[in-house]
Amino acid sequence: MNFDVNPEWWKELFDEVYLITDARSVCDDDVTRREIDLIQALIPIAPEQEILDLCGGHGRHSMELHNRGFKKCTVLDYSQFLIDRGRKDAGRLGMEIEFLQGDARKTGLPSEKFDHVLILGNSLGYIPSPDGDRDILSEALCLLKRGGRLLIDIVNGATLRNRFNPVAWHEIGGDIVVCRNRSLDGDVVRAREMVMSKKGGLIRDNFYSLRLYEPDSIQSLLSEVGFSGINVIGEFSPFNKKGDYGFMNFRMIVTARKS
Ligand SMILES: C[S@@+](CC[C@H](N)C(=O)[O-])C[C@H]1O[C@@H](n2cnc3c(N)ncnc32)[C@H](O)[C@@H]1O
C-alpha cells in the first residue's frame, strides 16, 4: 500500500472524529485516572505549582489534576477544536483551567513559568523532521523553572516494533468501524485510518505517520536538548482490557529535570 502522508497531517486530524476513534484512550475517565495515579507516583507535584499540559488535547489530564487539588494547570494544543472543547467542558464543571491554542515548538509563554511540563498521550513524533520534537523539548526546557520536571508518556518504539500489528480494526457503539493499516519503515510508522459508519458510509480516510523512540533514543535526545536526571520506565499500559489501542498500546514514561 502507498502511504502518501501529508507532513502536516497533525494540524488537521485532531477534531471531533478523533474523539470518537480514540475514545477508548482519551475519553475514558478510568484510563485518565490511572495515568494521573502513575504521574503522581513518579514526580512530586504540589498544589501551588504551575503545570503545563503541553499538546494536552481537550485537557483530560488537567481536569483530573484539577479534581485532585492542582488548580494551576495550563493546557496548550494546536487543535482549536480540542482547545474549544476542553474550555467549554472545564467551564461547565466550574474548573479554572487555562486553555491555549498554539504550537508546542514556540508557545509564546514566559520562560521559567512552570514547575512541571507534561507531554502525555503519545504526543511526540508527529512532525516528520527530527527537528520537530527537538524544538518541542527545547521549548519545554525553556518554560521550566530551574529544578522543574518534564514527564513524557509516549509509545515505546522497541515494544511496538516487536509486536507490530499491520492491520487492526475496532467497532464503536453499533455504528462506527475504525480500520487501521500500518507499515513500519526504520523508526517511522505510517498508517492509513478509515472511519466508517455502517449506516452512513465513509466518514474519514486519513493517512498519518509517527517517529518512534526507544528508551535509548529518547534519553539521548533529552540529554542533547539539555535535560538531566533522565529516567525511563519502559512498560506502561493504563488499559484493563486487551486490544489494539493503536499507538497508545505499548507506552514508556520518561522523566527528566532542568538543572
Ligand atoms: C494523541 S493526542 C493526545 C492529547 C492529550 N495529551 C491526551 O492525552 O488526551 C496528541 C495531541 O498533540 C497535539 N500536538 C501535536 N503536535 C503539536 C504541536 N506541535 N503543538 C501543539 N500541539 C500538538 C495534537 O493537536 C493532539 O491534540
Short mmCIF file of C-alpha atoms and ligand atoms in Angstrom, two decimals:
data_model
loop_
_atom_site.label_atom_id
_atom_site.label_comp_id
_atom_site.label_asym_id
_atom_site.label_seq_id
_atom_site.Cartn_x
_atom_site.Cartn_y
_atom_site.Cartn_z
CA MET A 1 0.00 0.00 0.00
CA ASN A 2 1.18 3.52 -0.80
CA PHE A 3 1.10 5.65 2.36
CA ASP A 4 1.10 9.15 0.99
CA VAL A 5 1.22 11.19 4.20
CA ASN A 6 0.79 14.97 4.29
CA PRO A 7 3.67 16.10 6.60
CA GLU A 8 1.24 18.48 8.30
CA TRP A 9 -1.41 15.80 8.95
CA TRP A 10 -1.27 16.51 12.70
CA LYS A 11 -2.62 20.02 12.12
CA GLU A 12 -5.91 18.60 10.83
CA LEU A 13 -6.58 15.19 12.37
CA PHE A 14 -7.42 16.14 15.96
CA ASP A 15 -11.08 17.02 15.77
CA GLU A 16 -14.47 15.55 16.71
CA VAL A 17 -13.78 12.33 14.76
CA TYR A 18 -10.55 11.75 16.75
CA LEU A 19 -12.56 12.00 19.97
CA ILE A 20 -14.66 9.10 18.61
CA THR A 21 -11.91 6.93 17.06
CA ASP A 22 -9.66 7.29 20.14
CA ALA A 23 -12.40 7.44 22.75
CA ARG A 24 -11.18 4.21 24.38
CA SER A 25 -7.92 6.03 25.22
CA VAL A 26 -8.77 9.71 25.56
CA CYS A 27 -12.42 9.79 26.68
CA ASP A 28 -12.33 7.13 29.40
CA ASP A 29 -12.10 8.69 32.86
CA ASP A 30 -10.73 5.48 34.43
CA VAL A 31 -7.84 5.40 31.95
CA THR A 32 -7.06 9.07 32.66
CA ARG A 33 -7.21 8.45 36.42
CA ARG A 34 -4.75 5.55 36.14
CA GLU A 35 -2.39 7.75 34.09
CA ILE A 36 -2.51 10.53 36.67
CA ASP A 37 -2.04 8.00 39.50
CA LEU A 38 1.24 6.96 37.88
CA ILE A 39 2.35 10.54 37.22
CA GLN A 40 1.76 11.46 40.86
CA ALA A 41 3.77 8.44 41.96
CA LEU A 42 6.69 9.46 39.72
CA ILE A 43 7.00 13.20 40.18
CA PRO A 44 6.34 15.32 43.26
CA ILE A 45 3.55 17.74 42.30
CA ALA A 46 2.36 20.25 44.88
CA PRO A 47 -1.00 22.09 44.72
CA GLU A 48 0.57 25.54 44.44
CA GLN A 49 2.78 24.55 41.49
CA GLU A 50 2.30 25.61 37.86
CA ILE A 51 1.69 22.69 35.49
CA LEU A 52 1.80 22.85 31.69
CA ASP A 53 -0.14 20.13 29.86
CA LEU A 54 1.72 20.53 26.55
CA CYS A 55 -0.03 19.02 23.49
CA GLY A 56 -2.77 18.49 26.06
CA GLY A 57 -5.66 17.93 23.63
CA HIS A 58 -9.03 18.55 25.25
CA GLY A 59 -7.41 18.81 28.70
CA ARG A 60 -8.49 15.50 30.24
CA HIS A 61 -5.31 15.24 32.37
CA SER A 62 -5.54 18.83 33.59
CA MET A 63 -9.16 18.28 34.54
CA GLU A 64 -8.23 15.19 36.56
CA LEU A 65 -5.36 17.10 38.20
CA HIS A 66 -7.76 19.94 38.99
CA ASN A 67 -10.13 17.40 40.61
CA ARG A 68 -7.21 16.34 42.82
CA GLY A 69 -6.49 19.87 44.01
CA PHE A 70 -3.89 21.01 41.46
CA LYS A 71 -5.52 24.22 40.35
CA LYS A 72 -2.74 25.89 38.33
CA CYS A 73 -2.97 23.95 35.08
CA THR A 74 -2.47 25.32 31.57
CA VAL A 75 -3.38 23.25 28.51
CA LEU A 76 -1.74 24.13 25.19
CA ASP A 77 -2.62 22.33 21.99
CA TYR A 78 -2.52 23.03 18.27
CA SER A 79 -6.09 21.85 17.68
CA GLN A 80 -8.52 24.73 18.03
CA PHE A 81 -11.34 22.19 18.14
CA LEU A 82 -9.88 20.36 21.16
CA ILE A 83 -9.00 23.60 22.95
CA ASP A 84 -12.55 24.91 22.49
CA ARG A 85 -14.00 21.59 23.65
CA GLY A 86 -11.79 21.50 26.76
CA ARG A 87 -12.50 25.13 27.66
CA LYS A 88 -16.23 24.50 27.35
CA ASP A 89 -16.17 21.27 29.39
CA ALA A 90 -14.00 22.82 32.12
CA GLY A 91 -16.24 25.91 32.25
CA ARG A 92 -19.34 23.74 32.60
CA LEU A 93 -17.70 21.95 35.55
CA GLY A 94 -16.58 25.23 37.16
CA MET A 95 -12.88 24.47 36.72
CA GLU A 96 -10.44 27.33 36.24
CA ILE A 97 -8.01 25.88 33.72
CA GLU A 98 -6.28 27.96 31.08
CA PHE A 99 -6.73 26.62 27.54
CA LEU A 100 -4.44 27.98 24.83
CA GLN A 101 -4.19 27.20 21.14
CA GLY A 102 -0.61 27.19 19.95
CA ASP A 103 2.35 25.30 18.55
CA ALA A 104 4.38 23.46 21.19
CA ARG A 105 7.58 24.38 19.32
CA LYS A 106 7.07 28.07 20.05
CA THR A 107 4.36 28.63 22.62
CA GLY A 108 4.86 32.34 23.31
CA LEU A 109 4.58 31.56 27.06
CA PRO A 110 7.05 33.18 29.51
CA SER A 111 10.25 31.26 30.15
CA GLU A 112 10.74 29.62 33.56
CA LYS A 113 6.99 29.86 34.35
CA PHE A 114 6.28 26.18 35.07
CA ASP A 115 7.25 23.68 37.76
CA HIS A 116 6.14 20.75 35.61
CA VAL A 117 5.71 20.19 31.89
CA LEU A 118 3.70 17.09 30.95
CA ILE A 119 3.63 15.71 27.37
CA LEU A 120 1.09 12.92 27.62
CA GLY A 121 -0.91 10.51 25.49
CA ASN A 122 1.73 9.92 22.81
CA SER A 123 2.05 13.47 21.53
CA LEU A 124 5.62 13.44 20.11
CA GLY A 125 6.89 12.11 16.78
CA TYR A 126 4.29 13.77 14.56
CA ILE A 127 6.47 16.29 12.72
CA PRO A 128 8.46 14.34 10.09
CA SER A 129 11.70 16.32 10.60
CA PRO A 130 13.66 15.21 13.71
CA ASP A 131 13.95 18.94 14.50
CA GLY A 132 10.22 19.00 15.32
CA ASP A 133 10.50 17.07 18.58
CA ARG A 134 13.84 18.67 19.40
CA ASP A 135 12.15 22.09 19.16
CA ILE A 136 9.22 20.96 21.35
CA LEU A 137 11.59 19.62 24.02
CA SER A 138 13.80 22.74 23.88
CA GLU A 139 10.70 24.86 24.39
CA ALA A 140 9.70 22.66 27.35
CA LEU A 141 13.17 23.18 28.86
CA CYS A 142 12.88 26.93 28.41
CA LEU A 143 9.41 27.04 30.02
CA LEU A 144 10.51 25.08 33.10
CA LYS A 145 11.83 26.71 36.25
CA ARG A 146 15.24 25.54 37.43
CA GLY A 147 14.70 22.20 39.19
CA GLY A 148 11.41 21.74 37.28
CA ARG A 149 10.33 18.37 35.88
CA LEU A 150 9.38 17.10 32.46
CA LEU A 151 7.28 13.95 32.14
CA ILE A 152 6.62 12.32 28.75
CA ASP A 153 4.26 9.42 28.07
CA ILE A 154 4.88 8.00 24.56
CA VAL A 155 4.77 4.71 22.72
CA ASN A 156 7.85 2.56 23.33
CA GLY A 157 9.14 2.04 19.78
CA ALA A 158 11.09 -1.10 20.73
CA THR A 159 7.98 -2.86 22.07
CA LEU A 160 5.81 -1.65 19.21
CA ARG A 161 8.36 -2.96 16.68
CA ASN A 162 8.49 -6.39 18.38
CA ARG A 163 4.72 -6.75 18.44
CA PHE A 164 3.99 -4.90 15.21
CA ASN A 165 0.42 -5.31 14.06
CA PRO A 166 -0.07 -4.18 10.42
CA VAL A 167 -3.87 -4.42 10.40
CA ALA A 168 -6.35 -3.63 13.18
CA TRP A 169 -9.98 -2.64 13.45
CA HIS A 170 -12.44 -1.90 16.21
CA GLU A 171 -16.11 -1.03 16.50
CA ILE A 172 -17.55 1.86 18.47
CA GLY A 173 -21.16 1.54 19.56
CA GLY A 174 -23.34 -0.13 16.97
CA ASP A 175 -22.41 2.05 14.02
CA ILE A 176 -18.78 3.18 13.73
CA VAL A 177 -15.93 0.97 12.49
CA VAL A 178 -12.29 2.13 12.59
CA CYS A 179 -9.84 0.23 10.33
CA ARG A 180 -6.11 0.82 10.54
CA ASN A 181 -3.41 -0.37 8.16
CA ARG A 182 0.21 0.27 9.17
CA SER A 183 3.69 -0.05 7.71
CA LEU A 184 7.00 0.16 9.51
CA ASP A 185 9.95 1.86 7.84
CA GLY A 186 13.00 2.26 10.13
CA ASP A 187 11.93 4.45 13.01
CA VAL A 188 8.79 5.69 11.24
CA VAL A 189 5.33 4.08 11.23
CA ARG A 190 2.93 5.16 8.51
CA ALA A 191 -0.74 4.42 8.85
CA ARG A 192 -4.00 4.69 6.98
CA GLU A 193 -7.11 5.02 9.10
CA MET A 194 -10.56 4.59 7.60
CA VAL A 195 -13.53 5.51 9.73
CA MET A 196 -16.89 4.19 8.55
CA SER A 197 -20.47 4.42 9.63
CA LYS A 198 -22.48 1.28 8.92
CA LYS A 199 -25.47 3.48 8.24
CA GLY A 200 -23.84 6.46 6.53
CA GLY A 201 -20.70 5.13 4.77
CA LEU A 202 -17.17 6.53 4.81
CA ILE A 203 -16.54 9.30 7.35
CA ARG A 204 -12.75 9.65 7.06
CA ASP A 205 -9.82 8.23 5.12
CA ASN A 206 -6.71 9.58 6.86
CA PHE A 207 -3.01 8.97 6.47
CA TYR A 208 -0.56 9.77 9.21
CA SER A 209 2.97 8.97 10.37
CA LEU A 210 4.83 8.74 13.65
CA ARG A 211 8.52 8.80 14.53
CA LEU A 212 9.25 6.09 17.08
CA TYR A 213 11.53 6.47 20.08
CA GLU A 214 13.12 3.72 22.08
CA PRO A 215 14.35 4.24 25.65
CA ASP A 216 17.90 4.98 24.38
CA SER A 217 16.93 7.41 21.63
CA ILE A 218 14.57 9.49 23.77
CA GLN A 219 17.21 9.58 26.51
CA SER A 220 19.84 10.85 24.02
CA LEU A 221 17.50 13.47 22.59
CA LEU A 222 16.60 14.80 26.05
CA SER A 223 20.21 14.95 27.08
CA GLU A 224 21.22 16.77 23.83
CA VAL A 225 18.47 19.31 24.49
CA GLY A 226 19.88 19.92 27.99
CA PHE A 227 17.79 17.85 30.40
CA SER A 228 19.38 15.90 33.24
CA GLY A 229 18.29 13.15 35.64
CA ILE A 230 16.62 11.28 32.77
CA ASN A 231 14.76 8.12 33.77
CA VAL A 232 12.72 5.76 31.58
CA ILE A 233 10.04 3.31 32.67
CA GLY A 234 9.84 1.01 29.69
CA GLU A 235 6.44 -0.62 30.05
CA PHE A 236 3.20 1.11 30.93
CA SER A 237 -0.41 0.49 29.99
CA PRO A 238 -3.47 2.12 31.56
CA PHE A 239 -5.84 -0.36 29.90
CA ASN A 240 -7.56 -3.17 31.76
CA LYS A 241 -8.75 -4.96 28.62
CA LYS A 242 -6.59 -6.42 25.87
CA GLY A 243 -6.92 -4.79 22.47
CA ASP A 244 -5.14 -2.85 19.75
CA TYR A 245 -5.19 0.74 21.01
CA GLY A 246 -3.01 1.99 18.16
CA PHE A 247 -0.04 4.00 19.36
CA MET A 248 -1.44 4.06 22.90
CA ASN A 249 -0.71 0.34 23.34
CA PHE A 250 2.91 -0.01 24.46
CA ARG A 251 3.95 3.07 26.37
CA MET A 252 7.01 4.30 28.18
CA ILE A 253 7.16 7.06 30.74
CA VAL A 254 10.18 9.34 30.70
CA THR A 255 11.01 11.81 33.44
CA ALA A 256 13.74 14.45 33.34
CA ARG A 257 14.81 17.60 35.19
CA LYS A 258 16.02 21.06 34.34
CA SER A 259 19.09 21.64 36.46
C1 LIG B 1 -2.92 11.80 20.76
S1 LIG B 1 -3.34 13.44 21.15
C2 LIG B 1 -3.13 13.43 22.90
C3 LIG B 1 -3.75 14.62 23.54
C4 LIG B 1 -3.64 14.65 25.07
N1 LIG B 1 -2.27 14.77 25.51
C5 LIG B 1 -4.29 13.44 25.68
O1 LIG B 1 -3.57 12.54 26.16
O2 LIG B 1 -5.52 13.37 25.65
C6 LIG B 1 -1.93 14.36 20.57
C7 LIG B 1 -2.12 15.86 20.66
O3 LIG B 1 -0.88 16.51 20.38
C8 LIG B 1 -1.20 17.74 19.75
N2 LIG B 1 0.00 18.24 19.07
C9 LIG B 1 0.83 17.53 18.26
N3 LIG B 1 1.83 18.30 17.83
C10 LIG B 1 1.64 19.53 18.37
C11 LIG B 1 2.33 20.76 18.31
N4 LIG B 1 3.44 20.93 17.57
N5 LIG B 1 1.86 21.80 19.02
C12 LIG B 1 0.75 21.68 19.78
N6 LIG B 1 0.02 20.55 19.86
C13 LIG B 1 0.47 19.48 19.18
C14 LIG B 1 -2.35 17.40 18.83
O4 LIG B 1 -3.08 18.53 18.41
C15 LIG B 1 -3.15 16.42 19.69
O5 LIG B 1 -4.16 17.07 20.41
#
